[in-house]
Amino acid sequence: MFTQTDINNINDHIEELKGIIQRLKEENTLSSTTSSQKEANAFMIDKFTNSIKLYESKARYIKLELDNPTPPQPSILDKRLYNPSSPQAFMHNNT
């Protein structure tokens, strides 16, 4: 089961990635940055941006789970035991 702490940890990680992206963008504006380094930075910016989207999606999913918890589903065995017409229920109730 997820907790609010999980969402907080994800949000912290997203903020870290945003900081890295900002530093890479700043580095790309420097005249001393080579074109190959700029390409590498652009590649990493793209990858980190995609990671942020995935983390945001995961955080939304966890939030939905926290706001609308799914009640536990009875197991197949539980269903048979509590179904009065099942043979297992008869045996269980008469032992």
PDB file of C-alpha atoms in Angstrom:
ATOM      1  CA  MET A   1       0.000   0.000   0.000  1.00  0.00           C
ATOM      2  CA  PHE A   2       1.234   3.442  -0.829  1.00  0.00           C
ATOM      3  CA  THR A   3       1.414   6.414   1.526  1.00  0.00           C
ATOM      4  CA  GLN A   4       1.670  10.167   1.266  1.00  0.00           C
ATOM      5  CA  THR A   5       5.395   9.734   1.941  1.00  0.00           C
ATOM      6  CA  ASP A   6       5.699   7.929  -1.400  1.00  0.00           C
ATOM      7  CA  ILE A   7       4.136  10.908  -3.163  1.00  0.00           C
ATOM      8  CA  ASN A   8       6.432  13.297  -1.281  1.00  0.00           C
ATOM      9  CA  ASN A   9       9.500  11.245  -2.264  1.00  0.00           C
ATOM     10  CA  ILE A  10       8.430  11.253  -5.906  1.00  0.00           C
ATOM     11  CA  ASN A  11       7.844  15.010  -5.820  1.00  0.00           C
ATOM     12  CA  ASP A  12      11.291  15.531  -4.269  1.00  0.00           C
ATOM     13  CA  HIS A  13      12.844  13.475  -7.044  1.00  0.00           C
ATOM     14  CA  ILE A  14      10.941  15.469  -9.674  1.00  0.00           C
ATOM     15  CA  GLU A  15      12.310  18.697  -8.181  1.00  0.00           C
ATOM     16  CA  GLU A  16      15.850  17.289  -8.292  1.00  0.00           C
ATOM     17  CA  LEU A  17      15.426  16.401 -11.968  1.00  0.00           C
ATOM     18  CA  LYS A  18      14.060  19.860 -12.730  1.00  0.00           C
ATOM     19  CA  GLY A  19      17.159  21.359 -11.081  1.00  0.00           C
ATOM     20  CA  ILE A  20      19.439  19.163 -13.197  1.00  0.00           C
ATOM     21  CA  ILE A  21      17.550  20.121 -16.357  1.00  0.00           C
ATOM     22  CA  GLN A  22      17.915  23.807 -15.480  1.00  0.00           C
ATOM     23  CA  ARG A  23      21.679  23.410 -14.967  1.00  0.00           C
ATOM     24  CA  LEU A  24      22.021  21.576 -18.296  1.00  0.00           C
ATOM     25  CA  LYS A  25      20.080  24.331 -20.068  1.00  0.00           C
ATOM     26  CA  GLU A  26      22.302  26.964 -18.480  1.00  0.00           C
ATOM     27  CA  GLU A  27      25.399  25.028 -19.507  1.00  0.00           C
ATOM     28  CA  ASN A  28      24.131  24.953 -23.092  1.00  0.00           C
ATOM     29  CA  THR A  29      24.043  28.760 -23.164  1.00  0.00           C
ATOM     30  CA  LEU A  30      27.744  29.076 -22.293  1.00  0.00           C
ATOM     31  CA  SER A  31      30.077  29.840 -25.177  1.00  0.00           C
ATOM     32  CA  SER A  32      32.628  27.377 -23.802  1.00  0.00           C
ATOM     33  CA  THR A  33      30.243  24.436 -24.233  1.00  0.00           C
ATOM     34  CA  THR A  34      31.132  22.357 -27.284  1.00  0.00           C
ATOM     35  CA  SER A  35      28.516  21.345 -29.808  1.00  0.00           C
ATOM     36  CA  SER A  36      28.862  17.676 -28.881  1.00  0.00           C
ATOM     37  CA  GLN A  37      28.363  18.562 -25.204  1.00  0.00           C
ATOM     38  CA  LYS A  38      25.297  20.601 -26.144  1.00  0.00           C
ATOM     39  CA  GLU A  39      23.913  17.580 -28.010  1.00  0.00           C
ATOM     40  CA  ALA A  40      24.600  15.345 -25.013  1.00  0.00           C
ATOM     41  CA  ASN A  41      22.943  17.868 -22.705  1.00  0.00           C
ATOM     42  CA  ALA A  42      19.916  18.097 -24.995  1.00  0.00           C
ATOM     43  CA  PHE A  43      19.666  14.307 -24.982  1.00  0.00           C
ATOM     44  CA  MET A  44      19.797  14.204 -21.177  1.00  0.00           C
ATOM     45  CA  ILE A  45      17.266  17.038 -20.895  1.00  0.00           C
ATOM     46  CA  ASP A  46      14.906  14.999 -23.063  1.00  0.00           C
ATOM     47  CA  LYS A  47      15.442  11.850 -20.977  1.00  0.00           C
ATOM     48  CA  PHE A  48      14.969  13.677 -17.673  1.00  0.00           C
ATOM     49  CA  THR A  49      11.838  15.389 -18.997  1.00  0.00           C
ATOM     50  CA  ASN A  50      10.399  11.987 -19.910  1.00  0.00           C
ATOM     51  CA  SER A  51      11.326  10.683 -16.455  1.00  0.00           C
ATOM     52  CA  ILE A  52       9.495  13.598 -14.860  1.00  0.00           C
ATOM     53  CA  LYS A  53       6.375  12.748 -16.869  1.00  0.00           C
ATOM     54  CA  LEU A  54       6.560   9.139 -15.656  1.00  0.00           C
ATOM     55  CA  TYR A  55       7.069  10.198 -12.043  1.00  0.00           C
ATOM     56  CA  GLU A  56       4.151  12.632 -12.266  1.00  0.00           C
ATOM     57  CA  SER A  57       1.975   9.860 -13.650  1.00  0.00           C
ATOM     58  CA  LYS A  58       3.011   7.521 -10.826  1.00  0.00           C
ATOM     59  CA  ALA A  59       2.281  10.226  -8.239  1.00  0.00           C
ATOM     60  CA  ARG A  60      -1.193  10.779  -9.745  1.00  0.00           C
ATOM     61  CA  TYR A  61      -1.852   7.027  -9.602  1.00  0.00           C
ATOM     62  CA  ILE A  62      -0.770   6.840  -5.954  1.00  0.00           C
ATOM     63  CA  LYS A  63      -2.931   9.876  -5.120  1.00  0.00           C
ATOM     64  CA  LEU A  64      -5.948   8.189  -6.720  1.00  0.00           C
ATOM     65  CA  GLU A  65      -5.253   5.023  -4.724  1.00  0.00           C
ATOM     66  CA  LEU A  66      -5.009   7.036  -1.509  1.00  0.00           C
ATOM     67  CA  ASP A  67      -8.185   9.010  -2.252  1.00  0.00           C
ATOM     68  CA  ASN A  68     -10.180   5.950  -3.403  1.00  0.00           C
ATOM     69  CA  PRO A  69      -8.785   2.826  -1.776  1.00  0.00           C
ATOM     70  CA  THR A  70      -9.881  -0.404  -3.380  1.00  0.00           C
ATOM     71  CA  PRO A  71     -11.616  -2.588  -0.836  1.00  0.00           C
ATOM     72  CA  PRO A  72      -9.991  -5.981  -0.428  1.00  0.00           C
ATOM     73  CA  GLN A  73     -11.582  -8.585  -2.645  1.00  0.00           C
ATOM     74  CA  PRO A  74     -12.561 -11.917  -1.115  1.00  0.00           C
ATOM     75  CA  SER A  75     -10.509 -14.847  -2.284  1.00  0.00           C
ATOM     76  CA  ILE A  76     -12.040 -17.701  -4.230  1.00  0.00           C
ATOM     77  CA  LEU A  77     -11.854 -19.830  -1.092  1.00  0.00           C
ATOM     78  CA  ASP A  78     -13.692 -17.174   0.919  1.00  0.00           C
ATOM     79  CA  LYS A  79     -16.407 -16.991  -1.728  1.00  0.00           C
ATOM     80  CA  ARG A  80     -16.912 -20.772  -1.577  1.00  0.00           C
ATOM     81  CA  LEU A  81     -16.942 -20.865   2.209  1.00  0.00           C
ATOM     82  CA  TYR A  82     -19.530 -18.127   2.493  1.00  0.00           C
ATOM     83  CA  ASN A  83     -21.731 -19.360  -0.355  1.00  0.00           C
ATOM     84  CA  PRO A  84     -24.376 -21.416   1.445  1.00  0.00           C
ATOM     85  CA  SER A  85     -24.994 -23.622  -1.592  1.00  0.00           C
ATOM     86  CA  SER A  86     -21.367 -24.695  -1.997  1.00  0.00           C
ATOM     87  CA  PRO A  87     -20.275 -28.128  -0.710  1.00  0.00           C
ATOM     88  CA  GLN A  88     -17.256 -26.522   0.968  1.00  0.00           C
ATOM     89  CA  ALA A  89     -19.557 -24.318   3.023  1.00  0.00           C
ATOM     90  CA  PHE A  90     -21.584 -27.329   4.128  1.00  0.00           C
ATOM     91  CA  MET A  91     -18.465 -29.212   5.180  1.00  0.00           C
ATOM     92  CA  HIS A  92     -16.994 -26.156   6.887  1.00  0.00           C
ATOM     93  CA  ASN A  93     -20.178 -25.344   8.768  1.00  0.00           C
ATOM     94  CA  ASN A  94     -20.732 -28.922   9.957  1.00  0.00           C
ATOM     95  CA  THR A  95     -17.282 -29.761  11.225  1.00  0.00           C
TER      96      THR A  95
END
